[in-house]
């Protein structure tokens, strides 16, 4: 059975360009309920820990330096079939391959600076929500 929670981050370049409000509106209009949210900045170590699954990839250093360079918005979301539906709303990793009307098609500038993160499985959604939020910060 698929879960009902996912995790997202509005990434540094999207926040810096002033897109956070429009992206949040896109998410809520897509039927997702915000159950926890914070405006924050990751340390390099936090970015390395969060993306440790990618540590062998060629883009890892670029990714973690970028993700810790300026503020982000971290959000836990709830909806039936949350992980899959959110990935559809967000679009492909590379904005050149994203469908029209997706968040990345609207707001991403490149594969690395792709505006927003979305959990790739129910298991990782639970891990990522726990990484950023304690139980008493979640209002479901
Ligand atoms: P995200 O959904 O946050 O999960 C892993 C991130 O790695 C991904 O979005 C991209 O921002 C980044 N990424 C994936 N592939 C590449 C790549 N080829 N070059 C740079 N960054 C990448």
Short mmCIF file of N, CA, C and O in Angstrom, two decimals, residues 14-97:
data_model
loop_
_atom_site.label_atom_id
_atom_site.label_comp_id
_atom_site.label_asym_id
_atom_site.label_seq_id
_atom_site.Cartn_x
_atom_site.Cartn_y
_atom_site.Cartn_z
N UNK A 14 15.74 28.71 -6.30
CA UNK A 14 14.31 29.04 -6.42
C UNK A 14 13.90 30.01 -5.31
O UNK A 14 13.14 30.95 -5.55
N UNK A 15 14.42 29.81 -4.09
CA UNK A 15 14.15 30.74 -3.00
C UNK A 15 14.76 32.10 -3.32
O UNK A 15 14.10 33.14 -3.19
N UNK A 16 16.02 32.10 -3.79
CA UNK A 16 16.72 33.36 -4.08
C UNK A 16 16.01 34.16 -5.17
O UNK A 16 16.02 35.40 -5.15
N UNK A 17 15.38 33.47 -6.11
CA UNK A 17 14.69 34.17 -7.19
C UNK A 17 13.27 34.61 -6.78
O UNK A 17 12.55 35.18 -7.60
N UNK A 18 12.86 34.29 -5.55
CA UNK A 18 11.55 34.72 -5.06
C UNK A 18 10.40 33.82 -5.50
O UNK A 18 9.24 34.24 -5.49
N UNK A 19 10.70 32.56 -5.84
CA UNK A 19 9.67 31.65 -6.32
C UNK A 19 8.98 30.83 -5.21
O UNK A 19 8.07 30.05 -5.50
N UNK A 20 9.43 30.97 -3.95
CA UNK A 20 8.92 30.08 -2.91
C UNK A 20 7.40 30.15 -2.78
O UNK A 20 6.73 29.10 -2.66
N UNK A 21 6.86 31.35 -2.80
CA UNK A 21 5.40 31.50 -2.64
C UNK A 21 4.64 30.85 -3.80
O UNK A 21 3.65 30.15 -3.59
N UNK A 22 5.11 31.09 -5.02
CA UNK A 22 4.43 30.51 -6.19
C UNK A 22 4.53 28.99 -6.19
O UNK A 22 3.59 28.29 -6.56
N UNK A 23 5.69 28.47 -5.78
CA UNK A 23 5.85 27.01 -5.72
C UNK A 23 4.94 26.42 -4.65
O UNK A 23 4.28 25.39 -4.87
N UNK A 24 4.86 27.07 -3.49
CA UNK A 24 3.98 26.57 -2.43
C UNK A 24 2.52 26.59 -2.90
O UNK A 24 1.76 25.64 -2.65
N UNK A 25 2.13 27.64 -3.60
CA UNK A 25 0.77 27.71 -4.13
C UNK A 25 0.51 26.56 -5.12
O UNK A 25 -0.55 25.94 -5.10
N UNK A 26 1.50 26.27 -5.98
CA UNK A 26 1.38 25.18 -6.94
C UNK A 26 1.17 23.84 -6.20
O UNK A 26 0.32 23.02 -6.59
N UNK A 27 1.92 23.66 -5.11
CA UNK A 27 1.84 22.41 -4.34
C UNK A 27 0.46 22.27 -3.68
O UNK A 27 -0.19 21.22 -3.76
N UNK A 28 -0.01 23.35 -3.05
CA UNK A 28 -1.30 23.30 -2.35
C UNK A 28 -2.44 23.15 -3.37
O UNK A 28 -3.38 22.38 -3.16
N UNK A 29 -2.32 23.85 -4.50
CA UNK A 29 -3.34 23.72 -5.55
C UNK A 29 -3.37 22.30 -6.11
O UNK A 29 -4.39 21.87 -6.66
N UNK A 30 -2.25 21.58 -5.99
CA UNK A 30 -2.18 20.20 -6.44
C UNK A 30 -2.78 19.21 -5.46
O UNK A 30 -2.72 18.00 -5.69
N UNK A 31 -3.34 19.71 -4.36
CA UNK A 31 -4.06 18.83 -3.44
C UNK A 31 -3.25 18.38 -2.24
O UNK A 31 -3.72 17.52 -1.47
N UNK A 32 -2.07 18.94 -2.05
CA UNK A 32 -1.23 18.53 -0.91
C UNK A 32 -1.49 19.44 0.29
O UNK A 32 -1.66 20.65 0.14
N UNK A 33 -1.45 18.80 1.47
CA UNK A 33 -1.61 19.55 2.72
C UNK A 33 -0.24 19.70 3.39
O UNK A 33 0.50 18.70 3.52
N UNK A 34 0.12 20.92 3.75
CA UNK A 34 1.37 21.16 4.48
C UNK A 34 1.17 20.70 5.92
O UNK A 34 0.25 21.16 6.61
N UNK A 35 2.04 19.78 6.39
CA UNK A 35 1.93 19.33 7.79
C UNK A 35 3.13 19.79 8.63
O UNK A 35 3.09 19.70 9.86
N UNK A 36 4.18 20.29 7.97
CA UNK A 36 5.31 20.91 8.67
C UNK A 36 6.10 21.73 7.65
O UNK A 36 6.19 21.34 6.48
N UNK A 37 6.66 22.87 8.11
CA UNK A 37 7.40 23.72 7.16
C UNK A 37 8.39 24.60 7.92
O UNK A 37 8.09 25.09 9.00
N UNK A 38 9.57 24.82 7.31
CA UNK A 38 10.58 25.69 7.93
C UNK A 38 11.43 26.37 6.86
O UNK A 38 11.82 25.73 5.89
N UNK A 39 11.70 27.65 7.07
CA UNK A 39 12.68 28.40 6.25
C UNK A 39 14.01 28.25 6.96
O UNK A 39 14.13 28.59 8.14
N UNK A 40 15.01 27.70 6.28
CA UNK A 40 16.24 27.34 6.97
C UNK A 40 17.42 27.37 6.00
O UNK A 40 17.25 27.65 4.81
N UNK A 41 18.59 27.09 6.52
CA UNK A 41 19.78 26.97 5.65
C UNK A 41 20.54 25.74 6.12
O UNK A 41 20.79 25.59 7.32
N UNK A 42 20.89 24.86 5.19
CA UNK A 42 21.63 23.66 5.55
C UNK A 42 23.12 23.99 5.71
O UNK A 42 23.68 24.76 4.92
N UNK A 43 23.77 23.37 6.69
CA UNK A 43 25.23 23.41 6.73
C UNK A 43 25.73 22.43 5.66
O UNK A 43 24.98 21.58 5.16
N UNK A 44 27.00 22.56 5.30
CA UNK A 44 27.57 21.61 4.32
C UNK A 44 27.42 20.18 4.83
O UNK A 44 27.06 19.27 4.08
N UNK A 45 27.66 19.98 6.14
CA UNK A 45 27.56 18.63 6.71
C UNK A 45 26.12 18.10 6.62
O UNK A 45 25.90 16.92 6.30
N UNK A 46 25.14 18.96 6.91
CA UNK A 46 23.74 18.51 6.78
C UNK A 46 23.40 18.13 5.34
O UNK A 46 22.71 17.13 5.11
N UNK A 47 23.87 18.93 4.38
CA UNK A 47 23.61 18.59 2.97
C UNK A 47 24.28 17.27 2.61
O UNK A 47 23.70 16.43 1.91
N UNK A 48 25.50 17.06 3.10
CA UNK A 48 26.21 15.80 2.83
C UNK A 48 25.45 14.62 3.43
O UNK A 48 25.31 13.57 2.80
N UNK A 49 24.94 14.80 4.65
CA UNK A 49 24.19 13.72 5.30
C UNK A 49 22.88 13.45 4.56
O UNK A 49 22.51 12.29 4.33
N UNK A 50 22.17 14.52 4.22
CA UNK A 50 20.87 14.36 3.56
C UNK A 50 21.03 13.62 2.24
O UNK A 50 20.21 12.75 1.90
N UNK A 51 22.07 13.95 1.47
CA UNK A 51 22.26 13.36 0.14
C UNK A 51 23.30 12.23 0.14
O UNK A 51 23.87 11.92 -0.91
N UNK A 52 23.54 11.61 1.31
CA UNK A 52 24.60 10.60 1.39
C UNK A 52 24.38 9.43 0.43
O UNK A 52 25.34 8.80 -0.01
N UNK A 53 23.12 9.16 0.08
CA UNK A 53 22.82 8.09 -0.87
C UNK A 53 23.49 8.36 -2.23
O UNK A 53 23.77 7.42 -2.99
N UNK A 54 23.78 9.63 -2.52
CA UNK A 54 24.39 9.99 -3.82
C UNK A 54 25.91 10.18 -3.72
O UNK A 54 26.52 10.72 -4.65
N UNK A 55 26.54 9.79 -2.59
CA UNK A 55 27.93 10.21 -2.37
C UNK A 55 28.93 9.66 -3.38
O UNK A 55 30.01 10.23 -3.54
N UNK A 56 28.57 8.57 -4.05
CA UNK A 56 29.50 8.04 -5.07
C UNK A 56 29.29 8.69 -6.44
O UNK A 56 30.04 8.41 -7.38
N UNK A 57 28.27 9.52 -6.57
CA UNK A 57 27.95 10.10 -7.89
C UNK A 57 28.89 11.27 -8.20
O UNK A 57 29.32 12.00 -7.30
N UNK A 58 29.15 11.48 -9.47
CA UNK A 58 30.05 12.55 -9.90
C UNK A 58 29.58 13.93 -9.52
O UNK A 58 30.38 14.85 -9.33
N UNK A 59 28.26 14.10 -9.37
CA UNK A 59 27.72 15.43 -9.09
C UNK A 59 27.57 15.72 -7.59
O UNK A 59 27.08 16.78 -7.21
N UNK A 60 28.01 14.79 -6.72
CA UNK A 60 27.75 14.91 -5.27
C UNK A 60 28.32 16.21 -4.67
O UNK A 60 27.60 16.94 -3.96
N UNK A 61 29.59 16.51 -4.95
CA UNK A 61 30.21 17.70 -4.36
C UNK A 61 29.49 18.96 -4.81
O UNK A 61 29.15 19.84 -4.00
N UNK A 62 29.22 19.04 -6.11
CA UNK A 62 28.47 20.18 -6.65
C UNK A 62 27.11 20.29 -5.97
O UNK A 62 26.67 21.38 -5.57
N UNK A 63 26.44 19.15 -5.81
CA UNK A 63 25.10 19.12 -5.22
C UNK A 63 25.11 19.62 -3.77
O UNK A 63 24.31 20.49 -3.41
N UNK A 64 26.01 19.11 -2.96
CA UNK A 64 25.97 19.47 -1.53
C UNK A 64 26.46 20.91 -1.30
O UNK A 64 25.96 21.59 -0.40
N UNK A 65 27.41 21.36 -2.12
CA UNK A 65 27.85 22.77 -1.99
C UNK A 65 26.71 23.71 -2.37
O UNK A 65 26.43 24.68 -1.69
N UNK A 66 26.06 23.39 -3.46
CA UNK A 66 24.92 24.20 -3.90
C UNK A 66 23.79 24.19 -2.87
O UNK A 66 23.23 25.26 -2.53
N UNK A 67 23.44 23.02 -2.34
CA UNK A 67 22.30 22.92 -1.42
C UNK A 67 22.55 23.62 -0.08
O UNK A 67 21.62 23.86 0.68
N UNK A 68 23.84 23.92 0.22
CA UNK A 68 24.15 24.59 1.49
C UNK A 68 24.55 26.05 1.28
O UNK A 68 24.99 26.70 2.22
N UNK A 69 24.39 26.57 0.06
CA UNK A 69 24.92 27.92 -0.21
C UNK A 69 24.01 29.05 0.27
O UNK A 69 24.47 30.14 0.56
N UNK A 70 22.70 28.82 0.35
CA UNK A 70 21.77 29.88 0.77
C UNK A 70 20.46 29.23 1.23
O UNK A 70 20.27 28.01 1.08
N UNK A 71 19.53 30.03 1.79
CA UNK A 71 18.34 29.43 2.43
C UNK A 71 17.46 28.60 1.49
O UNK A 71 17.39 28.83 0.28
N UNK A 72 16.78 27.67 2.12
CA UNK A 72 15.81 26.78 1.45
C UNK A 72 14.53 26.76 2.30
O UNK A 72 14.51 27.29 3.41
N UNK A 73 13.48 26.14 1.76
CA UNK A 73 12.27 25.89 2.55
C UNK A 73 12.06 24.38 2.57
O UNK A 73 12.03 23.75 1.51
N UNK A 74 11.97 23.81 3.78
CA UNK A 74 11.74 22.37 3.92
C UNK A 74 10.28 22.15 4.32
O UNK A 74 9.76 22.85 5.19
N UNK A 75 9.63 21.19 3.68
CA UNK A 75 8.19 21.01 3.86
C UNK A 75 7.85 19.52 3.89
O UNK A 75 8.29 18.76 3.02
N UNK A 76 7.03 19.12 4.87
CA UNK A 76 6.44 17.78 4.87
C UNK A 76 5.00 17.91 4.38
O UNK A 76 4.28 18.85 4.75
N UNK A 77 4.60 16.98 3.53
CA UNK A 77 3.30 17.07 2.86
C UNK A 77 2.49 15.80 3.04
O UNK A 77 3.06 14.70 3.14
N UNK A 78 1.18 15.97 3.00
CA UNK A 78 0.28 14.81 3.12
C UNK A 78 -0.74 14.82 1.99
O UNK A 78 -1.27 15.87 1.61
N UNK A 79 -0.96 13.66 1.43
CA UNK A 79 -1.97 13.45 0.38
C UNK A 79 -2.02 11.95 0.13
O UNK A 79 -1.00 11.28 0.28
N UNK A 80 -3.13 11.45 -0.27
CA UNK A 80 -3.19 10.04 -0.69
C UNK A 80 -2.18 9.83 -1.82
O UNK A 80 -2.06 10.68 -2.71
N UNK A 81 -1.46 8.72 -1.81
CA UNK A 81 -0.47 8.42 -2.87
C UNK A 81 0.55 9.55 -3.03
O UNK A 81 0.94 9.92 -4.15
N UNK A 82 1.02 10.08 -1.89
CA UNK A 82 1.80 11.33 -1.88
C UNK A 82 3.07 11.28 -2.72
O UNK A 82 3.32 12.20 -3.50
N UNK A 83 3.89 10.25 -2.57
CA UNK A 83 5.21 10.24 -3.24
C UNK A 83 5.04 10.28 -4.76
O UNK A 83 5.62 11.12 -5.44
N UNK A 84 4.23 9.39 -5.29
CA UNK A 84 4.07 9.31 -6.75
C UNK A 84 3.38 10.56 -7.29
O UNK A 84 3.80 11.13 -8.31
N UNK A 85 2.32 11.01 -6.61
CA UNK A 85 1.61 12.19 -7.10
C UNK A 85 2.48 13.44 -7.04
O UNK A 85 2.41 14.31 -7.93
N UNK A 86 3.33 13.52 -6.02
CA UNK A 86 4.20 14.70 -5.93
C UNK A 86 5.25 14.69 -7.03
O UNK A 86 5.56 15.72 -7.62
N UNK A 87 5.79 13.50 -7.33
CA UNK A 87 6.79 13.43 -8.40
C UNK A 87 6.19 13.81 -9.75
O UNK A 87 6.84 14.42 -10.60
N UNK A 88 4.91 13.47 -9.94
CA UNK A 88 4.22 13.90 -11.16
C UNK A 88 4.08 15.42 -11.19
O UNK A 88 4.32 16.06 -12.23
N UNK A 89 3.70 15.99 -10.05
CA UNK A 89 3.53 17.46 -9.97
C UNK A 89 4.85 18.18 -10.21
O UNK A 89 4.89 19.25 -10.84
N UNK A 90 5.96 17.61 -9.71
CA UNK A 90 7.28 18.23 -9.79
C UNK A 90 7.87 18.12 -11.19
O UNK A 90 8.47 19.07 -11.69
N UNK A 91 7.74 16.98 -11.84
CA UNK A 91 8.31 16.79 -13.18
C UNK A 91 9.68 16.16 -13.14
O UNK A 91 10.26 15.96 -12.07
N UNK A 92 10.23 15.87 -14.32
CA UNK A 92 11.52 15.17 -14.44
C UNK A 92 12.66 15.98 -13.84
O UNK A 92 12.60 17.21 -13.79
N UNK A 93 13.73 15.28 -13.41
CA UNK A 93 14.90 15.93 -12.79
C UNK A 93 15.45 17.04 -13.67
O UNK A 93 15.77 18.13 -13.20
N UNK A 94 15.55 16.75 -14.97
CA UNK A 94 16.05 17.75 -15.93
C UNK A 94 14.86 18.56 -16.46
O UNK A 94 13.96 18.00 -17.09
N UNK A 95 14.84 19.87 -16.21
CA UNK A 95 13.67 20.67 -16.65
C UNK A 95 13.42 20.61 -18.15
O UNK A 95 12.29 20.80 -18.60
N UNK A 96 14.47 20.30 -18.93
CA UNK A 96 14.27 20.16 -20.38
C UNK A 96 13.41 18.95 -20.73
O UNK A 96 12.86 18.87 -21.82
N UNK A 97 13.32 18.00 -19.77
CA UNK A 97 12.52 16.79 -19.98
C UNK A 97 11.22 16.82 -19.18
O UNK A 97 10.44 15.87 -19.22
#
